[in-house]
Amino acid sequence: MTDPLLDGLNPEQREAVTLPDQNALVLAGAGSGKTRVLTSRIGWLIREGRATPGSILAVTFTNKASREMLSRIESVLKVNTRGMWVGTFHGLCNRMLRVHAADAGLPSGFQIIDQADQLSVVKRVMKSAGIDKETIEPKIVQHFINQHKEAGERSSDIRSLDARTPNGAVSLELYRLYEKLCMAEGVVDFAELLLRSYELLQRNELIRRHYERKFSHILVDEFQDTNVLQYRWLKTLAGYGIPGMAREPGITNSIFAVGDDDQSIYAFRGANVKNLTDFTRELGVDHVVRLEQNYRSTGHILDAANALIGNNTGRLGKNLWTDSGKGEKLRVMPTGSGEAEAQFVANEIEAEHLRGRKYEDFAILYRSNAQSRALESILMSAGIPYRIYGGHRFFERAHVKDALAYLRLVENPNDNTAFLRAVNTPTRGIGAKTLEGLSAAAETAGVSLMTAAKNSPTKAAAFSDLILNIRDKIADLPLVEAVKVVIESSTLRAAVEAADKKEHTAKAEDLDEIANAAAAFLKNAEIDEKTPALLPVSEDELSPLSAFLALATLEAGDNQSEAGADAVQMMTVHAAKGLEFPVVFITGLEENLFPHASAMRENGDSGLEEERRLMYVAITRAKRRLYLSYAAVRFINGQRQDEMPSSFLDEIPQEHLEWLADPQAASRESWASSSGSWGRGGDEPHRGRASYGHWGERRSDSESRGSGDRGTFTGNAYTWSPKGKDASYNGSKDEPLLKKRKAGPDGWQAGQHVKHPKFGKGVIVSVIDSGDMTKLQVAFVGGGVKQLLAKIAKLEKI
DNA sequence: TAGACGGCTCTTTTT
DNA sequence: GAGCCGTCTA
């Protein structure tokens, strides 16, 4: 008998899929078929009559993951998934709050603000409270607020403050004012979605009972990434939520959680791995299933990942294995600079592409978004198509947010954040002074800025008229038309076109794209099932515009439209979680970059362990081939930095590594490309690190390898010749951006003594010509070494 | 009083 | 490279 749901599952997977209706935990290693288990479980529950689509709630962390899950469910099940609640925590909470806005104490058209908007609200609160940012940084206040919300604490719940909290009392007062302001303006931040929804369930018995009865099966993906509040939210939904209160009779809900402590990479956002153990203890989980067979990667890749993660402490313990053979070793490439590294990646991809591999089979991963730039420019000049996930996302682009601000303001005139953004974009002669007056007037009268503007004699009154006008105009228009009208009437489009003809296309296109996004949104819009009449539901119909704006903030736009094109995929390691690729490049493997310095600075060893888990996630994305690369020198924010290879490289046993070049040569090259390595002389910058010995040992290997078609190693240059095409790679010769210059175009020269109006006397230690700008590195007598733009800095030769 | 612009400082990950 | 702040000009 064949069973399409269970065939092909290994015994553990099958056990997980067919577990009885009890709380259960599946510890699923990377690549162990976790998503398959989740979707099969849902299919099985429905097929066996244990659940209906409407009784299932499945929650994930990213929009990508929830889309993936939905589409897989749909392909497994020939069932209508409409009634199923599948989404991110934030998405599901939003959905719940829209239905019960009144009960949750929110206006029916409440708007969601993203992190950047939240920060600007905090700044406004601080301003009106008369607290300057020298006293306390707005970001710290923002962090304070979010941290407490994620722990389920309102400002009124905070009884005592951690002595380590800087300006605790001030932060607390600002938190209180922030809550008040958000309420007055009808906006809700990310953490608030969770907290509101949780409080609603806690306080409103009718609503809680409704959802308890409704969701008999709750499935949670990436459980290790839940924070305290999310865990409590889940418990509440499952009927365990009210402290001291027994489960309602007849409630037999169960939580099916899937997680992997080794892939917990969101502690910085309040995720709490302890939830895994708390869950098993508190909810009496006696079914823990371990999935350890990996179906994704080959042996060397897995062994490397296992060895690395073995250095973490306090793991639940798990060892991935595969029966798909050893495969290739991990290829390590030391390079002289970030550009050389990017060039290497481009060369490898192009060579493989010539052999018939598709571009989409490659993923380039990096620790931080900023690293994508160097890679991008090289890929672009190499003519390799690429696609970047995350990064500067569509709805977060400045001009797109400007347009959204108009939409928000039209929808909700109380939204002062939107008002402040839109009022002078494009410029209308409304400056700080006007706004100050407006704010004061609004505050005394207890009205919104919009109202204050309307009654003021300033130019802002015209702006208010404009918004009201637009409001009238679009009142009866369908969403897409309305969006178009708002963008036209705001004159944003005209302004963007006038601003600079160069960018005209991209930005104007983005603005047009908003209307397209609205159309796409309508197409996908799920019609919420009718909530049973016994519930006290707000009868206000949610406007399509509100719903669209919420989605824009929650999904910020992972450009789905570009899918399908054959392109190399680029993303941060965080964004890569849950994905897999035949060939993966992990770039920027440098100490302080990956692992990132700030992770360790803030959280010490636990920070390092999280970075290690991140590296583990990165490694386990690769199916067939994995490259690890780093640069001896990298420009970080215009600053040239000497880099040390990542300690993670030392944590992978050499038997799994194949070095593609001599690390010492790579670092020499970087020295050659910069003049005046002051004070360091000819020192080997990387001496003393364990891994380098191995290159020496392996040298003869490389010679024999040179006979193949892959690559040869000569001197300090790595050269490769794909079939039919002769390409060579040599950092010092072909480095496109960084050139050694004895003297810059304006006669600047290393060794030249100079004087700066602010920093005083100094000496030029290096002249760097990067593209069209000449940068000077100057060591000042006072001690600091500064990087200055020759064109701009008022340097005087002395 | 607005707006442009030079120049400084700080760099992480995301719903 | 980008955002923020202070300064200069209209």
mmCIF file of C-alpha atoms in Angstrom, chain A residues 49 105 156 170 195 201 216 251 260 279 300 330 391 415 476 491 516 567 584 590 632 636 650 654 731 755 757:
data_model
loop_
_atom_site.group_PDB
_atom_site.id
_atom_site.type_symbol
_atom_site.label_atom_id
_atom_site.label_comp_id
_atom_site.label_asym_id
_atom_site.label_seq_id
_atom_site.Cartn_x
_atom_site.Cartn_y
_atom_site.Cartn_z
ATOM 1 C CA GLY A 49 -10.127 13.443 10.708
ATOM 2 C CA GLY A 105 -8.618 48.789 22.791
ATOM 3 C CA SER A 156 2.888 50.100 34.615
ATOM 4 C CA VAL A 170 14.024 58.122 32.648
ATOM 5 C CA LEU A 195 1.590 42.026 23.512
ATOM 6 C CA LEU A 201 -6.564 36.610 25.153
ATOM 7 C CA SER A 216 -7.178 22.232 18.425
ATOM 8 C CA ILE A 251 -10.008 21.474 25.873
ATOM 9 C CA ASP A 260 16.718 23.072 16.779
ATOM 10 C CA PHE A 279 8.053 23.711 27.026
ATOM 11 C CA HIS A 300 32.517 16.817 4.707
ATOM 12 C CA LEU A 330 35.159 22.677 1.893
ATOM 13 C CA GLY A 391 18.837 44.290 2.623
ATOM 14 C CA ASP A 415 -0.807 59.427 12.657
ATOM 15 C CA ASP A 476 -15.037 55.868 -3.624
ATOM 16 C CA THR A 491 3.477 65.488 -5.990
ATOM 17 C CA ASN A 516 1.347 47.116 -8.507
ATOM 18 C CA ALA A 567 20.180 34.566 -10.810
ATOM 19 C CA VAL A 584 27.249 28.156 -1.120
ATOM 20 C CA GLU A 590 37.129 37.334 9.384
ATOM 21 C CA ALA A 632 43.290 40.161 4.675
ATOM 22 C CA ILE A 636 34.546 48.973 6.347
ATOM 23 C CA ASP A 650 40.273 27.041 13.113
ATOM 24 C CA GLN A 654 41.713 20.442 8.425
ATOM 25 C CA GLY A 731 44.467 40.278 -6.659
ATOM 26 C CA LYS A 755 48.059 70.261 8.967
ATOM 27 C CA PRO A 757 42.254 72.741 11.008
#
